[in-house]
């Protein structure tokens, strides 16, 4: 599961000027990584919040986009609780990590695989 706001926000590339565009680019990178076999997972859940919910995300059978009704952290906690198996959440948010029972890794772990 990917905390879209946290991963996008981890790179100072001007994402704050176009949050939906930055989320779209992240989704495109996730799709490319899934197709290339760079992500060892059956499914990626990309959680988007705020203005990033307007992202245009390519359809992919292994990418599920969650457009959080309110804050992304609550959506991630709720979704992680419903998933079975080995769940990993990509976030650097310490407050979110404290609320999770799932394993958490930082954005750098994901970004290395996307490049």
mmCIF file with all atom_site columns, C-alpha atoms in Angstrom:
data_model
loop_
_atom_site.group_PDB
_atom_site.id
_atom_site.type_symbol
_atom_site.label_atom_id
_atom_site.label_alt_id
_atom_site.label_comp_id
_atom_site.label_asym_id
_atom_site.label_entity_id
_atom_site.label_seq_id
_atom_site.pdbx_PDB_ins_code
_atom_site.Cartn_x
_atom_site.Cartn_y
_atom_site.Cartn_z
_atom_site.occupancy
_atom_site.B_iso_or_equiv
_atom_site.pdbx_formal_charge
_atom_site.auth_seq_id
_atom_site.auth_comp_id
_atom_site.auth_asym_id
_atom_site.auth_atom_id
_atom_site.pdbx_PDB_model_num
ATOM 1   C CA . UNK A 1 1   ? 0.000   0.000   0.000   1.00 0.00 ? 1   UNK A CA 1
ATOM 2   C CA . UNK A 1 2   ? 1.388   3.399   -0.960  1.00 0.00 ? 2   UNK A CA 1
ATOM 3   C CA . UNK A 1 3   ? 0.750   6.616   0.954   1.00 0.00 ? 3   UNK A CA 1
ATOM 4   C CA . UNK A 1 4   ? 0.648   8.718   -2.209  1.00 0.00 ? 4   UNK A CA 1
ATOM 5   C CA . UNK A 1 5   ? 0.956   12.107  -0.489  1.00 0.00 ? 5   UNK A CA 1
ATOM 6   C CA . UNK A 1 6   ? 3.904   10.965  1.585   1.00 0.00 ? 6   UNK A CA 1
ATOM 7   C CA . UNK A 1 7   ? 5.795   9.380   -1.309  1.00 0.00 ? 7   UNK A CA 1
ATOM 8   C CA . UNK A 1 8   ? 5.172   12.322  -3.654  1.00 0.00 ? 8   UNK A CA 1
ATOM 9   C CA . UNK A 1 9   ? 6.114   14.740  -0.880  1.00 0.00 ? 9   UNK A CA 1
ATOM 10  C CA . UNK A 1 10  ? 9.430   13.008  -0.263  1.00 0.00 ? 10  UNK A CA 1
ATOM 11  C CA . UNK A 1 11  ? 10.925  14.517  -3.435  1.00 0.00 ? 11  UNK A CA 1
ATOM 12  C CA . UNK A 1 12  ? 11.255  18.311  -3.795  1.00 0.00 ? 12  UNK A CA 1
ATOM 13  C CA . UNK A 1 13  ? 10.351  18.356  -7.496  1.00 0.00 ? 13  UNK A CA 1
ATOM 14  C CA . UNK A 1 14  ? 7.615   21.017  -7.469  1.00 0.00 ? 14  UNK A CA 1
ATOM 15  C CA . UNK A 1 15  ? 4.805   18.560  -6.712  1.00 0.00 ? 15  UNK A CA 1
ATOM 16  C CA . UNK A 1 16  ? 3.011   21.213  -4.617  1.00 0.00 ? 16  UNK A CA 1
ATOM 17  C CA . UNK A 1 17  ? 2.203   23.213  -7.759  1.00 0.00 ? 17  UNK A CA 1
ATOM 18  C CA . UNK A 1 18  ? 0.267   20.293  -9.287  1.00 0.00 ? 18  UNK A CA 1
ATOM 19  C CA . UNK A 1 19  ? -0.680  17.640  -6.752  1.00 0.00 ? 19  UNK A CA 1
ATOM 20  C CA . UNK A 1 20  ? -2.931  15.735  -9.161  1.00 0.00 ? 20  UNK A CA 1
ATOM 21  C CA . UNK A 1 21  ? -0.199  15.714  -11.810 1.00 0.00 ? 21  UNK A CA 1
ATOM 22  C CA . UNK A 1 22  ? 2.367   14.455  -9.292  1.00 0.00 ? 22  UNK A CA 1
ATOM 23  C CA . UNK A 1 23  ? -0.009  11.672  -8.220  1.00 0.00 ? 23  UNK A CA 1
ATOM 24  C CA . UNK A 1 24  ? -0.589  10.768  -11.883 1.00 0.00 ? 24  UNK A CA 1
ATOM 25  C CA . UNK A 1 25  ? 3.164   10.486  -12.443 1.00 0.00 ? 25  UNK A CA 1
ATOM 26  C CA . UNK A 1 26  ? 3.527   8.273   -9.361  1.00 0.00 ? 26  UNK A CA 1
ATOM 27  C CA . UNK A 1 27  ? 0.719   6.009   -10.595 1.00 0.00 ? 27  UNK A CA 1
ATOM 28  C CA . UNK A 1 28  ? 2.363   5.756   -14.016 1.00 0.00 ? 28  UNK A CA 1
ATOM 29  C CA . UNK A 1 29  ? 5.657   4.805   -12.359 1.00 0.00 ? 29  UNK A CA 1
ATOM 30  C CA . UNK A 1 30  ? 3.889   2.149   -10.293 1.00 0.00 ? 30  UNK A CA 1
ATOM 31  C CA . UNK A 1 31  ? 2.282   0.668   -13.418 1.00 0.00 ? 31  UNK A CA 1
ATOM 32  C CA . UNK A 1 32  ? 5.625   0.598   -15.225 1.00 0.00 ? 32  UNK A CA 1
ATOM 33  C CA . UNK A 1 33  ? 7.279   -1.073  -12.230 1.00 0.00 ? 33  UNK A CA 1
ATOM 34  C CA . UNK A 1 34  ? 4.505   -3.656  -11.973 1.00 0.00 ? 34  UNK A CA 1
ATOM 35  C CA . UNK A 1 35  ? 4.829   -4.454  -15.680 1.00 0.00 ? 35  UNK A CA 1
ATOM 36  C CA . UNK A 1 36  ? 8.622   -4.709  -15.411 1.00 0.00 ? 36  UNK A CA 1
ATOM 37  C CA . UNK A 1 37  ? 8.450   -7.035  -12.414 1.00 0.00 ? 37  UNK A CA 1
ATOM 38  C CA . UNK A 1 38  ? 10.241  -4.507  -10.205 1.00 0.00 ? 38  UNK A CA 1
ATOM 39  C CA . UNK A 1 39  ? 7.608   -4.805  -7.464  1.00 0.00 ? 39  UNK A CA 1
ATOM 40  C CA . UNK A 1 40  ? 7.281   -8.160  -5.758  1.00 0.00 ? 40  UNK A CA 1
ATOM 41  C CA . UNK A 1 41  ? 3.587   -7.974  -4.950  1.00 0.00 ? 41  UNK A CA 1
ATOM 42  C CA . UNK A 1 42  ? 0.274   -9.187  -6.285  1.00 0.00 ? 42  UNK A CA 1
ATOM 43  C CA . UNK A 1 43  ? -1.413  -5.814  -5.850  1.00 0.00 ? 43  UNK A CA 1
ATOM 44  C CA . UNK A 1 44  ? -0.537  -2.216  -5.074  1.00 0.00 ? 44  UNK A CA 1
ATOM 45  C CA . UNK A 1 45  ? -3.056  0.045   -3.379  1.00 0.00 ? 45  UNK A CA 1
ATOM 46  C CA . UNK A 1 46  ? -2.305  3.712   -4.044  1.00 0.00 ? 46  UNK A CA 1
ATOM 47  C CA . UNK A 1 47  ? -4.040  5.979   -1.529  1.00 0.00 ? 47  UNK A CA 1
ATOM 48  C CA . UNK A 1 48  ? -4.678  9.544   -2.717  1.00 0.00 ? 48  UNK A CA 1
ATOM 49  C CA . UNK A 1 49  ? -6.045  12.431  -0.675  1.00 0.00 ? 49  UNK A CA 1
ATOM 50  C CA . UNK A 1 50  ? -6.961  16.067  -1.182  1.00 0.00 ? 50  UNK A CA 1
ATOM 51  C CA . UNK A 1 51  ? -6.201  17.577  -4.583  1.00 0.00 ? 51  UNK A CA 1
ATOM 52  C CA . UNK A 1 52  ? -4.316  14.419  -5.591  1.00 0.00 ? 52  UNK A CA 1
ATOM 53  C CA . UNK A 1 53  ? -7.660  12.582  -5.779  1.00 0.00 ? 53  UNK A CA 1
ATOM 54  C CA . UNK A 1 54  ? -8.116  14.250  -9.179  1.00 0.00 ? 54  UNK A CA 1
ATOM 55  C CA . UNK A 1 55  ? -5.168  12.296  -10.603 1.00 0.00 ? 55  UNK A CA 1
ATOM 56  C CA . UNK A 1 56  ? -5.720  10.526  -13.913 1.00 0.00 ? 56  UNK A CA 1
ATOM 57  C CA . UNK A 1 57  ? -4.555  7.012   -13.151 1.00 0.00 ? 57  UNK A CA 1
ATOM 58  C CA . UNK A 1 58  ? -3.928  4.404   -15.836 1.00 0.00 ? 58  UNK A CA 1
ATOM 59  C CA . UNK A 1 59  ? -5.952  1.243   -15.378 1.00 0.00 ? 59  UNK A CA 1
ATOM 60  C CA . UNK A 1 60  ? -3.944  -1.806  -14.422 1.00 0.00 ? 60  UNK A CA 1
ATOM 61  C CA . UNK A 1 61  ? -5.170  -5.143  -13.060 1.00 0.00 ? 61  UNK A CA 1
ATOM 62  C CA . UNK A 1 62  ? -2.672  -5.010  -10.175 1.00 0.00 ? 62  UNK A CA 1
ATOM 63  C CA . UNK A 1 63  ? -3.146  -1.349  -9.203  1.00 0.00 ? 63  UNK A CA 1
ATOM 64  C CA . UNK A 1 64  ? -6.046  -0.292  -7.011  1.00 0.00 ? 64  UNK A CA 1
ATOM 65  C CA . UNK A 1 65  ? -6.543  3.413   -6.403  1.00 0.00 ? 65  UNK A CA 1
ATOM 66  C CA . UNK A 1 66  ? -8.169  4.535   -3.176  1.00 0.00 ? 66  UNK A CA 1
ATOM 67  C CA . UNK A 1 67  ? -9.412  8.125   -3.268  1.00 0.00 ? 67  UNK A CA 1
ATOM 68  C CA . UNK A 1 68  ? -9.706  8.912   0.435   1.00 0.00 ? 68  UNK A CA 1
ATOM 69  C CA . UNK A 1 69  ? -12.922 10.648  1.454   1.00 0.00 ? 69  UNK A CA 1
ATOM 70  C CA . UNK A 1 70  ? -11.100 12.514  4.211   1.00 0.00 ? 70  UNK A CA 1
ATOM 71  C CA . UNK A 1 71  ? -7.502  12.079  5.293   1.00 0.00 ? 71  UNK A CA 1
ATOM 72  C CA . UNK A 1 72  ? -5.327  9.477   3.626   1.00 0.00 ? 72  UNK A CA 1
ATOM 73  C CA . UNK A 1 73  ? -3.932  8.159   6.911   1.00 0.00 ? 73  UNK A CA 1
ATOM 74  C CA . UNK A 1 74  ? -7.336  6.988   8.130   1.00 0.00 ? 74  UNK A CA 1
ATOM 75  C CA . UNK A 1 75  ? -8.043  5.371   4.763   1.00 0.00 ? 75  UNK A CA 1
ATOM 76  C CA . UNK A 1 76  ? -4.714  3.532   4.939   1.00 0.00 ? 76  UNK A CA 1
ATOM 77  C CA . UNK A 1 77  ? -5.341  2.281   8.485   1.00 0.00 ? 77  UNK A CA 1
ATOM 78  C CA . UNK A 1 78  ? -8.841  1.096   7.549   1.00 0.00 ? 78  UNK A CA 1
ATOM 79  C CA . UNK A 1 79  ? -7.714  -0.615  4.357   1.00 0.00 ? 79  UNK A CA 1
ATOM 80  C CA . UNK A 1 80  ? -4.688  -2.264  5.983   1.00 0.00 ? 80  UNK A CA 1
ATOM 81  C CA . UNK A 1 81  ? -6.994  -3.776  8.613   1.00 0.00 ? 81  UNK A CA 1
ATOM 82  C CA . UNK A 1 82  ? -9.138  -5.406  5.917   1.00 0.00 ? 82  UNK A CA 1
ATOM 83  C CA . UNK A 1 83  ? -6.319  -6.916  3.866   1.00 0.00 ? 83  UNK A CA 1
ATOM 84  C CA . UNK A 1 84  ? -5.064  -10.397 4.563   1.00 0.00 ? 84  UNK A CA 1
ATOM 85  C CA . UNK A 1 85  ? -1.584  -11.731 4.148   1.00 0.00 ? 85  UNK A CA 1
ATOM 86  C CA . UNK A 1 86  ? 1.668   -9.803  4.223   1.00 0.00 ? 86  UNK A CA 1
ATOM 87  C CA . UNK A 1 87  ? 0.803   -6.098  4.014   1.00 0.00 ? 87  UNK A CA 1
ATOM 88  C CA . UNK A 1 88  ? 3.484   -3.437  3.625   1.00 0.00 ? 88  UNK A CA 1
ATOM 89  C CA . UNK A 1 89  ? 2.726   0.276   3.790   1.00 0.00 ? 89  UNK A CA 1
ATOM 90  C CA . UNK A 1 90  ? 5.074   2.767   2.144   1.00 0.00 ? 90  UNK A CA 1
ATOM 91  C CA . UNK A 1 91  ? 5.186   5.913   4.281   1.00 0.00 ? 91  UNK A CA 1
ATOM 92  C CA . UNK A 1 92  ? 7.588   7.963   6.358   1.00 0.00 ? 92  UNK A CA 1
ATOM 93  C CA . UNK A 1 93  ? 4.760   9.308   8.522   1.00 0.00 ? 93  UNK A CA 1
ATOM 94  C CA . UNK A 1 94  ? 5.594   8.275   12.102  1.00 0.00 ? 94  UNK A CA 1
ATOM 95  C CA . UNK A 1 95  ? 2.079   8.985   13.325  1.00 0.00 ? 95  UNK A CA 1
ATOM 96  C CA . UNK A 1 96  ? 0.629   6.726   10.652  1.00 0.00 ? 96  UNK A CA 1
ATOM 97  C CA . UNK A 1 97  ? 3.202   4.014   11.366  1.00 0.00 ? 97  UNK A CA 1
ATOM 98  C CA . UNK A 1 98  ? 2.171   4.038   15.027  1.00 0.00 ? 98  UNK A CA 1
ATOM 99  C CA . UNK A 1 99  ? -1.460  3.379   14.013  1.00 0.00 ? 99  UNK A CA 1
ATOM 100 C CA . UNK A 1 100 ? -0.613  0.402   11.786  1.00 0.00 ? 100 UNK A CA 1
ATOM 101 C CA . UNK A 1 101 ? -0.314  -3.270  12.568  1.00 0.00 ? 101 UNK A CA 1
ATOM 102 C CA . UNK A 1 102 ? 1.188   -3.766  9.084   1.00 0.00 ? 102 UNK A CA 1
ATOM 103 C CA . UNK A 1 103 ? 4.878   -3.510  8.255   1.00 0.00 ? 103 UNK A CA 1
ATOM 104 C CA . UNK A 1 104 ? 5.980   -0.041  7.089   1.00 0.00 ? 104 UNK A CA 1
ATOM 105 C CA . UNK A 1 105 ? 8.894   1.037   4.908   1.00 0.00 ? 105 UNK A CA 1
ATOM 106 C CA . UNK A 1 106 ? 10.032  4.490   3.868   1.00 0.00 ? 106 UNK A CA 1
ATOM 107 C CA . UNK A 1 107 ? 9.455   6.108   0.473   1.00 0.00 ? 107 UNK A CA 1
ATOM 108 C CA . UNK A 1 108 ? 13.086  5.590   -0.490  1.00 0.00 ? 108 UNK A CA 1
ATOM 109 C CA . UNK A 1 109 ? 12.560  1.826   -0.561  1.00 0.00 ? 109 UNK A CA 1
ATOM 110 C CA . UNK A 1 110 ? 9.826   2.221   -3.171  1.00 0.00 ? 110 UNK A CA 1
ATOM 111 C CA . UNK A 1 111 ? 11.508  5.012   -5.126  1.00 0.00 ? 111 UNK A CA 1
ATOM 112 C CA . UNK A 1 112 ? 14.618  2.859   -5.633  1.00 0.00 ? 112 UNK A CA 1
ATOM 113 C CA . UNK A 1 113 ? 12.470  0.218   -7.310  1.00 0.00 ? 113 UNK A CA 1
ATOM 114 C CA . UNK A 1 114 ? 10.672  2.779   -9.460  1.00 0.00 ? 114 UNK A CA 1
ATOM 115 C CA . UNK A 1 115 ? 13.854  4.230   -10.927 1.00 0.00 ? 115 UNK A CA 1
#
